[in-house]
Amino acid sequence: MTTEERQLAEMLHRITPEPPRPVTVEDIAHRVARDNGREPRRRLTARRGWAPTLAAASVVVIAAASAGVATVLTSHGTHPSGGGTPASPVSQSASSTPSSASPAQTAPGGTPMRVADGVWGAELINRQSLDQESLTGSGDSLFAFGHGSLARIDPGTGNVLRTTPYSAPLPGRPIVVGNTVWVVWSYSGGDITLRGYDTRTLAQVAAVPVPAIGGVSSTASGVLAAGPDGQLYLAAGDTVATVDPAAGRVTHRIYLTAGQASSVAVAPDGSKIYVGTGSFQLLVYDLGTGVQASSSRMPGSGGNLLATAGGVWGTTGSGMSEWVWFAPGGDLRSSFRVSQGAGGGLASLPSLSGGAVWIGGTHELVCASPATGKAMVRTAIPADQGIVRYFGSVTVLSSGRAYALYQDQRANLSGVAALTPPQACAG
Amino acid sequence: MDDRPSEPDGFRDFVEARSNALLRSGWLLTGDWPSAEDLVQTALAAAWPRWEMLTRQDAPELYVRKIMVNTFLRWRQRRWNGEIATGRLPELQAYGDAFAQIDARQALIAALDRLPARQRAVVVLRYFADQTETQTATAMGCSVGAVKAHASKALARLREAPGLAELMTGGVAS
């Protein structure tokens, strides 16, 4: 090779970016099946859902007598953070094609089945493995991720009504703004893409590329949030990007003073945005001016931020379990632990729905005050012959009914559970 | 009942080990990730039913690259619509140094877009995928002489591409 050829080769290797996600064997299998004239499987069984996660986890329950609770030790499931890559759909054309689940394809809802000894009236309304913490609700529908799909689920029957190819690159839930379900499609290196889907048909209606200045955080979790104004806020490297869903583009950026954004949450009144960086610093910005209002630190990891009227919530790893904490006013110096959320490789992300903050996990179901962070009701989740059960991703629909993802590894049960929380959770 | 086709032995290992490199080659050929994914998936799906034979011949990657290039050339014949790529996207200029890396990628793709498809394929195979002239010729179904000619012409064109000379002699770190 000549010098010029060597320079060209070096430049190509240096500048060509890393792909946002790998091609997987499942992608190829899907395409081979399609090319052979057969449609691939449509039933929802988790590829990166909780069932395999738990199956791979060695769960040991040790009675922690002094604390009076069970501590779960496990080979903790890791999130593909930072270089997170969703499994790609079979092709571009297929990626934008939602599937209407025919009765034959519909995962059976069947008769609701009482589970977890009926804690909070829990009834399993379907039998699906869905990605943990991916459930959210809006209007009369539930949305969740599982088996390379975003699914719309009928809360009345538990049936999957629609699916569209999607696999989450990071832990988190879909975000519903108006008639659009927004998801993080890719999140890797310097490139992020958001996609929007129609809430009824799940047809793709938007794709917004968002360059991540400085590259995405390697500890990202909970990177997308919606403000009360309907704008989307995205942790995008050294910045937080504001995305106007209507315009489908980045309209503003906040340039952080410290580190890469790993998690964002917007105050319900739209006055502040909370940004998690590094391990672990919480930055608070005035959304009106973009000026940093405060910052505080806590030891260890942090993320999965949720903002409520009284402050900000998040998770932290403690040993092999996740704890949920609350920081009044967004000041970590006065933060306190609200609930020991999950073990067994499972995560427990707080959610704000129906006027309360909900925390699931493997230990207890908690509803807490959005204003004070104080638990209003705590109910232990009974173990199944020594093996933990799990509730997560609690969401309350406009009908007033609550739903959560449920897993009982010993009984090999998983799916969406309908809950009837205690009246005290209504505040 | 699981109706997925059965997975050939060693296929998963190959995909896991090589999909990154193949996707990057696909990006250089097509200029965007969705098309690169489509290209790689097309090639791997074509390799799937022949996998046992390909591994016996110790040539799965050569075959996959050949399919990628041929598919790319076919797409270019079919899809080219007369657009002339601009040097860069105008919106990126306003953000200063933070976008230098993205600008570099844009400049590279713009320069590659100026090449005829076969010259572009030679550049990717020879200088990114580190294929020999003989391997490149095999993948493209042409002679070694033709590969040399395509490479020479491509280099001459790239030399004149805006901003590319600076990138080749240093430029922005990845």
Coordinates of C-alpha atoms in Angstrom, one line a residue:
Chain A
M1 CA 0.0 0.0 0.0
T2 CA 1.1 3.5 -0.7
T3 CA 1.2 6.2 2.1
E4 CA -2.0 7.7 0.8
E5 CA -3.7 4.3 0.9
R6 CA -2.6 3.7 4.4
Q7 CA -3.8 7.1 5.4
L8 CA -7.2 6.4 3.8
A9 CA -7.4 3.0 5.6
E10 CA -6.5 4.6 9.0
M11 CA -9.0 7.4 8.5
L12 CA -11.8 4.9 7.6
H13 CA -11.1 2.9 10.8
R14 CA -10.9 6.0 12.9
I15 CA -14.0 7.8 11.7
T16 CA -16.4 5.0 11.0
P17 CA -18.6 4.9 14.1
E18 CA -19.7 1.9 16.1
P19 CA -23.1 0.6 15.2
P20 CA -26.0 1.6 17.4
R21 CA -27.0 -2.0 17.8
P22 CA -25.7 -5.4 16.7
V23 CA -27.4 -7.7 14.3
T24 CA -28.6 -10.7 16.2
V25 CA -29.3 -14.3 15.2
E26 CA -32.9 -13.7 16.0
D27 CA -33.0 -10.9 13.5
I28 CA -31.7 -13.3 10.8
A29 CA -33.9 -16.1 11.8
H30 CA -36.9 -13.8 11.5
R31 CA -35.8 -12.8 8.0
V32 CA -35.0 -16.4 7.0
A33 CA -38.5 -17.4 8.2
R34 CA -40.1 -14.5 6.3
D35 CA -38.1 -15.3 3.1
N36 CA -39.2 -18.9 3.3
G37 CA -42.8 -17.6 3.3
R38 CA -43.5 -18.2 6.9
E39 CA -44.3 -15.5 9.4
P40 CA -42.1 -15.7 12.5
R41 CA -43.5 -16.2 15.9
R42 CA -45.6 -13.4 17.2
R43 CA -46.3 -14.6 20.6
L44 CA -44.8 -12.5 23.3
T45 CA -42.1 -14.4 25.1
A46 CA -39.2 -12.5 26.5
R47 CA -35.9 -12.6 24.8
R48 CA -34.5 -10.2 27.3
G49 CA -37.4 -10.3 29.6
W50 CA -37.4 -11.2 33.2
A51 CA -38.0 -14.9 32.9
P52 CA -34.6 -15.7 31.5
T53 CA -33.1 -13.2 33.8
L54 CA -34.5 -14.9 36.8
A55 CA -33.8 -18.3 35.4
A56 CA -30.2 -17.4 35.1
A57 CA -30.0 -15.9 38.5
S58 CA -29.1 -18.0 41.5
V59 CA -31.4 -16.8 44.2
V60 CA -30.6 -17.3 47.8
V61 CA -32.9 -16.0 50.4
I62 CA -31.3 -15.3 53.7
A63 CA -33.4 -14.3 56.7
A64 CA -31.9 -11.1 57.9
A65 CA -33.1 -11.4 61.5
S66 CA -31.9 -8.1 62.7
A67 CA -33.6 -6.2 60.0
G68 CA -36.6 -8.4 60.1
V69 CA -36.7 -8.6 56.3
A70 CA -35.4 -11.1 53.7
T71 CA -32.3 -10.1 51.9
V72 CA -31.9 -11.5 48.4
L73 CA -28.5 -12.3 47.1
T74 CA -28.2 -13.2 43.5
S75 CA -26.1 -13.0 40.5
H76 CA -27.5 -9.6 39.6
G77 CA -28.8 -9.2 36.1
T78 CA -27.0 -6.5 34.3
H79 CA -28.6 -3.8 32.1
P80 CA -27.1 -3.2 28.8
S81 CA -26.5 0.4 29.7
G82 CA -24.5 2.8 27.7
G83 CA -23.9 0.8 24.6
G84 CA -27.4 -0.4 24.8
T85 CA -28.7 -1.8 21.6
P86 CA -32.1 -2.9 20.7
A87 CA -32.4 -6.0 18.6
S88 CA -33.1 -4.7 15.2
P89 CA -36.2 -5.5 13.3
V90 CA -35.9 -7.6 10.3
S91 CA -35.8 -4.7 7.9
Q92 CA -36.8 -1.2 7.7
S93 CA -40.0 -2.0 6.1
A94 CA -40.8 -4.5 8.7
S95 CA -39.7 -2.3 11.5
S96 CA -42.4 0.2 10.7
T97 CA -45.1 -2.4 10.3
P98 CA -47.3 -3.0 13.3
S99 CA -49.1 -6.2 13.6
S100 CA -52.7 -6.5 14.4
A101 CA -52.9 -9.5 16.8
S102 CA -55.6 -11.8 15.4
P103 CA -57.4 -14.0 17.9
A104 CA -55.1 -16.9 16.9
Q105 CA -52.0 -14.7 17.6
T106 CA -53.3 -13.1 20.6
A107 CA -51.8 -14.2 23.8
P108 CA -54.6 -15.7 25.8
G109 CA -56.0 -13.5 28.5
G110 CA -58.2 -16.2 29.9
T111 CA -59.8 -16.0 33.3
P112 CA -58.0 -13.8 35.8
M113 CA -56.0 -15.9 38.3
R114 CA -55.4 -14.9 41.9
V115 CA -51.7 -14.7 42.5
A116 CA -49.2 -13.9 45.4
D117 CA -51.8 -15.0 47.9
G118 CA -54.0 -12.2 46.7
V119 CA -51.8 -9.3 48.0
W120 CA -53.6 -6.1 46.9
G121 CA -56.1 -8.3 45.2
A122 CA -53.6 -9.4 42.6
E123 CA -55.0 -11.2 39.7
L124 CA -53.0 -12.3 36.7
I125 CA -54.9 -11.2 33.6
N126 CA -52.5 -12.7 31.0
R127 CA -49.5 -15.0 30.8
Q128 CA -46.7 -13.2 29.1
S129 CA -43.1 -12.6 29.8
L130 CA -42.5 -8.9 29.3
D131 CA -39.4 -6.8 30.0
Q132 CA -39.3 -5.9 33.6
E133 CA -40.3 -2.3 34.4
S134 CA -41.5 -1.7 30.9
L135 CA -45.3 -1.4 31.6
T136 CA -47.0 1.9 31.3
G137 CA -50.6 2.9 30.9
S138 CA -52.5 5.6 29.1
G139 CA -56.2 6.1 28.4
D140 CA -57.6 2.6 28.1
S141 CA -54.5 0.8 27.1
L142 CA -51.4 -0.7 28.6
F143 CA -48.1 -0.7 26.8
A144 CA -45.1 -2.9 27.4
F145 CA -42.0 -4.3 25.8
G146 CA -41.3 -8.0 25.3
H147 CA -39.8 -10.4 22.8
G148 CA -38.6 -7.7 20.4
S149 CA -41.9 -5.9 20.4
L150 CA -43.8 -3.0 21.7
A151 CA -47.2 -4.3 22.6
R152 CA -50.5 -2.6 23.3
I153 CA -52.5 -4.6 25.8
D154 CA -56.2 -4.6 26.6
P155 CA -56.4 -4.1 30.4
G156 CA -59.8 -5.7 30.4
T157 CA -58.9 -9.0 28.9
G158 CA -55.1 -9.0 29.0
N159 CA -55.0 -9.7 25.3
V160 CA -52.3 -8.2 23.1
L161 CA -54.1 -6.0 20.6
R162 CA -51.2 -4.7 18.6
T163 CA -47.5 -5.2 18.4
T164 CA -44.7 -3.5 16.5
P165 CA -41.0 -4.6 16.3
Y166 CA -39.0 -3.0 19.1
S167 CA -36.5 -4.1 21.7
A168 CA -35.4 -1.7 24.4
P169 CA -31.8 -0.7 24.4
L170 CA -32.1 0.4 28.0
P171 CA -34.3 -0.3 31.0
G172 CA -37.3 2.0 31.0
R173 CA -40.8 2.5 30.0
P174 CA -42.5 3.9 26.9
I175 CA -43.6 7.5 27.3
V176 CA -47.0 8.4 26.1
V177 CA -47.5 12.0 24.9
G178 CA -50.9 12.7 23.4
N179 CA -51.6 10.1 20.8
T180 CA -48.0 9.0 20.5
V181 CA -46.0 6.3 22.4
W182 CA -42.4 7.3 22.4
V183 CA -39.5 4.9 22.9
V184 CA -35.7 5.1 22.8
W185 CA -35.0 3.2 19.7
S186 CA -31.2 3.3 19.8
Y187 CA -28.8 4.6 22.4
S188 CA -25.2 4.0 21.7
G189 CA -22.0 6.0 21.1
G190 CA -22.9 9.4 19.7
D191 CA -26.2 8.4 18.2
I192 CA -29.6 8.3 19.8
T193 CA -32.9 7.8 18.0
L194 CA -36.3 8.2 19.4
R195 CA -39.3 6.7 17.7
G196 CA -43.0 7.5 18.1
Y197 CA -45.9 5.2 17.5
D198 CA -49.6 5.8 17.2
T199 CA -51.2 4.8 20.5
R200 CA -54.0 2.9 18.7
T201 CA -52.4 1.3 15.8
L202 CA -48.7 1.3 16.9
A203 CA -47.9 2.5 13.4
Q204 CA -44.6 4.4 13.4
V205 CA -45.3 8.1 13.2
A206 CA -42.0 9.7 14.0
A207 CA -38.3 9.0 14.2
V208 CA -36.0 11.7 15.7
P209 CA -32.3 11.4 15.6
V210 CA -30.6 13.1 18.5
P211 CA -26.8 13.3 18.5
A212 CA -25.3 12.6 21.9
I213 CA -22.6 15.2 22.4
G214 CA -19.6 13.5 24.0
G215 CA -21.2 10.1 23.7
V216 CA -23.9 8.5 25.9
S217 CA -23.3 7.6 29.5
S218 CA -22.2 4.1 30.3
T219 CA -24.6 4.1 33.3
A220 CA -27.7 5.3 31.5
S221 CA -31.1 4.3 32.8
G222 CA -34.2 6.3 32.7
V223 CA -33.0 8.6 30.0
L224 CA -36.3 9.9 28.6
A225 CA -38.9 11.9 30.3
A226 CA -41.9 14.0 29.3
G227 CA -42.7 17.4 30.7
P228 CA -46.1 18.8 31.4
D229 CA -45.8 20.9 28.3
G230 CA -45.6 17.7 26.2
Q231 CA -41.9 18.2 25.4
L232 CA -39.6 15.3 25.6
Y233 CA -36.3 15.5 27.6
L234 CA -33.5 13.1 26.8
A235 CA -30.2 12.4 28.4
A236 CA -27.9 12.9 25.4
G237 CA -24.2 12.7 26.4
D238 CA -23.0 15.9 28.0
T239 CA -26.3 17.5 27.3
V240 CA -30.0 17.1 28.0
A241 CA -31.8 17.6 24.7
T242 CA -35.3 18.9 24.5
V243 CA -37.3 17.3 21.7
D244 CA -40.5 18.8 20.3
P245 CA -42.6 15.8 19.4
A246 CA -44.7 17.9 17.1
A247 CA -41.8 19.2 15.1
G248 CA -39.8 15.9 15.5
R249 CA -36.5 17.6 16.2
V250 CA -34.2 18.9 19.0
T251 CA -35.3 22.4 19.9
H252 CA -32.9 23.1 22.8
R253 CA -30.1 21.7 24.8
I254 CA -28.9 22.1 28.3
Y255 CA -25.1 21.7 28.5
L256 CA -24.2 20.0 31.7
T257 CA -21.5 21.3 34.0
A258 CA -20.5 17.8 35.2
G259 CA -20.3 14.5 33.4
Q260 CA -22.7 12.8 31.1
A261 CA -26.4 12.6 31.7
S262 CA -27.5 9.2 32.8
S263 CA -31.0 9.9 33.8
V264 CA -33.5 12.7 33.6
A265 CA -36.8 13.7 35.2
V266 CA -39.0 16.7 34.9
A267 CA -40.9 18.3 37.8
P268 CA -44.7 18.0 37.3
D269 CA -45.0 21.7 37.1
G270 CA -42.3 22.0 34.5
S271 CA -40.2 24.3 36.6
K272 CA -37.2 22.1 37.1
I273 CA -35.4 19.3 35.4
Y274 CA -33.4 16.8 37.5
V275 CA -30.3 15.2 35.8
G276 CA -28.3 12.3 37.2
T277 CA -24.7 12.0 36.2
G278 CA -21.7 9.8 37.1
S279 CA -21.8 8.0 40.4
F280 CA -23.7 9.8 41.6
Q281 CA -24.4 13.4 41.2
L282 CA -27.8 15.1 40.9
L283 CA -28.0 18.3 39.0
V284 CA -31.1 20.5 39.2
Y285 CA -31.7 23.0 36.4
D286 CA -34.3 25.7 36.1
L287 CA -36.2 24.7 32.9
G288 CA -37.2 28.3 32.2
T289 CA -33.7 29.7 32.1
G290 CA -31.6 26.6 31.7
V291 CA -29.5 27.8 34.6
Q292 CA -28.2 25.2 37.1
A293 CA -30.0 25.7 40.4
S294 CA -28.1 23.2 42.6
S295 CA -26.1 20.0 42.7
S296 CA -25.6 17.3 45.3
R297 CA -23.9 13.9 45.5
M298 CA -24.5 10.5 47.1
P299 CA -22.1 7.6 47.2
G300 CA -22.6 4.7 44.9
S301 CA -24.7 4.4 41.8
G302 CA -27.9 6.1 41.0
G303 CA -30.5 6.5 38.3
N304 CA -34.0 5.9 37.2
L305 CA -35.1 9.4 38.3
L306 CA -38.7 10.3 38.9
A307 CA -39.8 13.8 39.8
T308 CA -42.8 14.6 41.9
A309 CA -44.2 17.7 43.6
G310 CA -42.0 17.2 46.6
G311 CA -38.7 16.3 45.1
V312 CA -37.0 13.5 43.2
W313 CA -36.9 9.8 43.5
G314 CA -34.3 7.3 42.2
T315 CA -32.7 4.0 42.7
T316 CA -29.4 2.9 43.9
G317 CA -27.6 -0.4 44.1
S318 CA -26.9 -1.7 47.6
G319 CA -25.1 -5.0 47.5
M320 CA -27.2 -7.0 45.1
S321 CA -30.5 -5.2 45.7
E322 CA -31.9 -2.0 44.5
W323 CA -33.1 0.6 46.9
V324 CA -35.5 3.4 46.1
W325 CA -34.7 6.8 47.7
F326 CA -36.4 10.2 47.8
A327 CA -34.6 13.5 47.9
P328 CA -36.8 16.3 49.0
G329 CA -36.4 19.3 46.8
G330 CA -33.9 17.4 44.7
D331 CA -31.2 17.7 47.5
L332 CA -29.4 14.4 48.0
R333 CA -28.0 15.5 51.3
S334 CA -31.5 15.1 52.8
S335 CA -32.4 12.0 50.9
F336 CA -33.7 8.9 52.6
R337 CA -34.5 5.3 51.6
V338 CA -38.2 4.6 50.9
S339 CA -38.2 1.0 50.1
Q340 CA -35.9 -1.9 49.5
G341 CA -37.1 -2.6 46.0
A342 CA -35.8 -5.7 44.3
G343 CA -33.3 -8.5 44.4
G344 CA -32.9 -11.6 42.2
G345 CA -31.5 -9.6 39.3
L346 CA -34.7 -7.5 39.1
A347 CA -35.0 -3.8 39.1
S348 CA -37.6 -1.7 40.9
L349 CA -38.3 1.7 39.5
P350 CA -40.6 4.0 41.2
S351 CA -43.6 5.2 39.1
L352 CA -46.0 8.1 39.5
S353 CA -49.5 7.2 38.5
G354 CA -53.0 8.0 39.8
G355 CA -51.7 10.5 42.3
A356 CA -49.3 8.2 44.1
V357 CA -45.8 7.0 43.8
W358 CA -45.6 3.2 43.5
I359 CA -42.7 0.9 44.3
G360 CA -42.7 -2.8 43.6
G361 CA -39.9 -5.3 43.8
T362 CA -39.4 -8.6 45.5
H363 CA -40.0 -7.5 49.1
E364 CA -42.9 -5.2 49.4
L365 CA -45.5 -3.2 47.5
V366 CA -45.4 0.4 48.5
C367 CA -47.5 3.5 47.7
A368 CA -46.0 6.7 48.8
S369 CA -46.8 10.4 48.9
P370 CA -45.5 12.4 45.9
A371 CA -45.2 15.4 48.2
T372 CA -43.3 14.0 51.2
G373 CA -41.8 10.7 50.0
K374 CA -43.4 9.0 53.0
A375 CA -44.8 5.5 52.5
M376 CA -48.6 5.5 52.9
V377 CA -49.0 1.8 52.7
R378 CA -46.4 -1.0 52.8
T379 CA -47.5 -4.6 52.1
A380 CA -45.0 -7.5 52.1
I381 CA -45.0 -9.6 49.0
P382 CA -45.2 -13.2 50.2
A383 CA -42.6 -15.6 48.9
D384 CA -43.5 -18.8 47.2
Q385 CA -42.0 -21.6 49.2
G386 CA -38.9 -19.5 49.9
I387 CA -38.6 -18.1 46.3
V388 CA -39.4 -14.5 45.8
R389 CA -42.2 -13.2 43.8
Y390 CA -42.0 -9.9 42.0
F391 CA -44.3 -7.0 41.2
G392 CA -43.0 -4.0 39.2
S393 CA -43.9 -1.1 37.0
V394 CA -47.2 -0.3 38.7
T395 CA -49.4 1.9 36.6
V396 CA -52.9 3.3 37.2
L397 CA -55.3 3.8 34.3
S398 CA -58.0 6.5 34.1
S399 CA -60.5 3.8 35.1
G400 CA -58.8 3.8 38.5
R401 CA -57.6 0.2 38.2
A402 CA -54.0 -0.5 38.8
Y403 CA -51.8 -2.9 36.9
A404 CA -48.3 -4.3 37.4
L405 CA -45.9 -6.8 35.9
Y406 CA -45.8 -10.0 37.9
Q407 CA -43.3 -12.9 38.2
D408 CA -43.4 -16.0 40.2
Q409 CA -40.4 -18.0 39.3
R410 CA -41.2 -21.1 41.3
A411 CA -44.6 -21.4 39.8
N412 CA -43.4 -20.4 36.4
L413 CA -46.0 -17.6 36.2
S414 CA -45.5 -14.2 34.7
G415 CA -47.7 -11.6 33.1
V416 CA -49.7 -8.5 33.8
A417 CA -51.5 -8.4 37.1
A418 CA -54.5 -6.3 38.0
L419 CA -54.2 -4.8 41.5
T420 CA -56.7 -3.3 43.9
P421 CA -54.5 -1.1 46.1
P422 CA -55.7 -0.2 49.6
Q423 CA -57.8 2.9 49.8
A424 CA -55.1 4.7 51.7
C425 CA -53.0 4.8 48.5
A426 CA -55.5 7.3 47.1
G427 CA -54.0 9.8 49.6
Chain B
M1 CA -44.9 -24.8 18.3
D2 CA -41.7 -23.0 17.4
D3 CA -41.6 -22.4 13.6
R4 CA -38.3 -20.7 13.4
P5 CA -35.8 -22.3 11.1
S6 CA -33.1 -24.3 12.9
E7 CA -29.9 -22.4 13.6
P8 CA -26.8 -23.6 11.8
D9 CA -23.9 -24.7 14.0
G10 CA -21.4 -21.9 14.5
F11 CA -23.7 -19.3 13.0
R12 CA -24.3 -17.5 16.3
D13 CA -20.6 -17.3 17.1
F14 CA -20.0 -15.8 13.7
V15 CA -22.8 -13.2 14.0
E16 CA -21.7 -12.2 17.5
A17 CA -18.1 -11.9 16.5
R18 CA -18.5 -10.2 13.1
S19 CA -21.7 -8.3 13.0
N20 CA -20.0 -5.1 14.3
A21 CA -17.4 -5.1 11.6
L22 CA -19.9 -6.0 8.9
L23 CA -22.3 -3.3 10.1
R24 CA -19.5 -0.7 9.9
S25 CA -18.7 -1.8 6.4
G26 CA -22.4 -1.6 5.6
W27 CA -22.5 2.0 7.0
L28 CA -19.6 3.0 4.7
L29 CA -21.3 1.4 1.8
T30 CA -24.8 2.9 2.4
G31 CA -24.2 5.9 4.6
D32 CA -26.9 5.1 7.2
W33 CA -27.5 2.6 9.8
P34 CA -30.9 1.2 8.8
S35 CA -29.6 0.5 5.3
A36 CA -26.4 -1.0 6.8
E37 CA -28.5 -3.3 9.0
D38 CA -30.7 -4.3 6.1
L39 CA -27.6 -5.1 4.0
V40 CA -26.0 -7.2 6.7
Q41 CA -29.2 -9.0 7.5
T42 CA -29.7 -9.7 3.8
A43 CA -26.2 -11.2 3.5
L44 CA -26.5 -13.3 6.7
A45 CA -29.9 -14.6 5.7
A46 CA -28.4 -15.6 2.4
A47 CA -25.6 -17.4 4.1
W48 CA -27.8 -19.2 6.6
P49 CA -28.9 -22.1 4.4
R50 CA -25.4 -22.5 3.0
W51 CA -23.6 -22.2 6.3
E52 CA -22.4 -25.8 6.6
M53 CA -20.8 -25.6 3.2
L54 CA -19.3 -22.2 3.8
T55 CA -17.7 -23.2 7.0
R56 CA -16.3 -26.4 5.4
Q57 CA -14.7 -24.1 2.8
D58 CA -13.6 -21.7 5.6
A59 CA -15.1 -18.9 3.7
P60 CA -18.2 -17.6 5.5
E61 CA -17.0 -14.0 5.9
L62 CA -15.8 -13.8 2.3
Y63 CA -19.2 -15.0 1.1
V64 CA -21.1 -12.6 3.4
R65 CA -19.1 -9.7 2.2
K66 CA -19.7 -10.8 -1.4
I67 CA -23.4 -10.8 -0.9
M68 CA -23.2 -7.5 0.9
V69 CA -21.3 -5.9 -2.0
N70 CA -23.5 -7.4 -4.7
T71 CA -26.7 -6.4 -2.8
F72 CA -25.3 -2.9 -2.4
L73 CA -24.5 -2.7 -6.1
R74 CA -27.9 -3.9 -7.0
W75 CA -29.5 -1.4 -4.7
R76 CA -27.5 1.4 -6.2
Q77 CA -28.7 0.5 -9.6
R78 CA -32.2 0.4 -8.5
R79 CA -32.4 3.2 -5.9
W80 CA -30.2 5.9 -7.3
N81 CA -32.5 8.8 -8.1
G82 CA -30.1 11.5 -9.4
E83 CA -29.5 13.1 -6.0
I84 CA -26.1 14.8 -5.6
A85 CA -25.0 14.6 -2.0
T86 CA -24.0 17.8 -0.4
G87 CA -20.8 18.1 1.5
R88 CA -22.4 18.3 4.9
L89 CA -25.7 18.8 6.7
P90 CA -26.2 22.5 7.2
E91 CA -27.7 22.3 10.7
L92 CA -24.5 20.8 12.1
Q93 CA -22.4 23.8 11.5
A94 CA -24.0 25.9 14.3
Y95 CA -22.9 23.7 17.2
G96 CA -19.2 24.2 17.1
D97 CA -16.5 21.8 18.1
A98 CA -18.8 19.4 19.9
F99 CA -20.0 18.2 16.6
A100 CA -16.6 17.9 15.0
Q101 CA -16.8 14.1 15.1
I102 CA -20.2 14.1 13.5
D103 CA -19.0 16.6 10.9
A104 CA -16.1 14.2 10.1
R105 CA -18.5 11.3 9.6
Q106 CA -20.7 13.5 7.4
A107 CA -17.7 14.6 5.3
L108 CA -16.6 11.0 4.9
I109 CA -20.0 9.8 3.8
A110 CA -20.4 12.8 1.5
A111 CA -17.0 11.9 -0.1
L112 CA -18.0 8.3 -0.5
D113 CA -21.3 9.3 -2.0
R114 CA -19.4 11.0 -4.8
L115 CA -17.9 7.7 -5.9
P116 CA -19.5 5.4 -8.3
A117 CA -20.8 2.3 -6.6
R118 CA -18.0 -0.1 -7.6
Q119 CA -15.3 2.3 -6.6
R120 CA -17.0 2.8 -3.3
A121 CA -17.2 -1.0 -2.8
V122 CA -13.5 -1.3 -3.5
V123 CA -12.6 1.4 -1.0
V124 CA -14.6 -0.3 1.7
L125 CA -13.3 -3.8 1.0
R126 CA -9.7 -2.9 0.4
Y127 CA -9.1 -0.1 2.9
F128 CA -11.7 -0.8 5.7
A129 CA -12.3 -4.5 5.5
D130 CA -8.6 -5.1 4.9
Q131 CA -9.3 -7.5 2.0
T132 CA -6.5 -8.3 -0.4
E133 CA -6.9 -7.3 -4.0
T134 CA -7.6 -10.9 -4.9
Q135 CA -10.3 -11.2 -2.2
T136 CA -11.8 -7.9 -3.3
A137 CA -11.9 -9.2 -6.9
T138 CA -13.5 -12.4 -5.8
A139 CA -16.1 -10.6 -3.7
M140 CA -16.9 -8.2 -6.6
G141 CA -16.8 -10.8 -9.3
C142 CA -14.2 -8.9 -11.3
S143 CA -10.5 -9.1 -12.1
V144 CA -7.6 -7.9 -9.9
G145 CA -6.8 -5.4 -12.6
A146 CA -10.3 -4.0 -12.4
V147 CA -9.9 -3.7 -8.6
K148 CA -6.7 -1.8 -9.0
A149 CA -8.3 0.5 -11.6
H150 CA -11.3 1.2 -9.3
A151 CA -9.0 1.9 -6.4
S152 CA -6.8 4.3 -8.3
K153 CA -9.8 6.3 -9.6
A154 CA -11.4 6.3 -6.2
L155 CA -8.3 7.7 -4.5
A156 CA -8.1 10.4 -7.2
R157 CA -11.8 11.4 -6.5
L158 CA -11.4 11.3 -2.7
R159 CA -8.3 13.5 -2.9
E160 CA -10.6 16.3 -4.3
A161 CA -13.4 15.8 -1.8
P162 CA -13.9 18.8 0.5
G163 CA -12.3 18.3 3.9
L164 CA -11.2 14.7 3.3
A165 CA -7.5 15.5 2.9
E166 CA -7.4 16.9 6.4
L167 CA -9.2 13.9 7.8
M168 CA -6.7 11.5 6.1
T169 CA -3.7 13.4 7.6
G170 CA -5.0 13.6 11.2
G171 CA -8.3 15.3 11.7
V172 CA -10.8 14.4 14.3
A173 CA -10.3 11.6 16.7
S174 CA -13.0 9.0 16.8

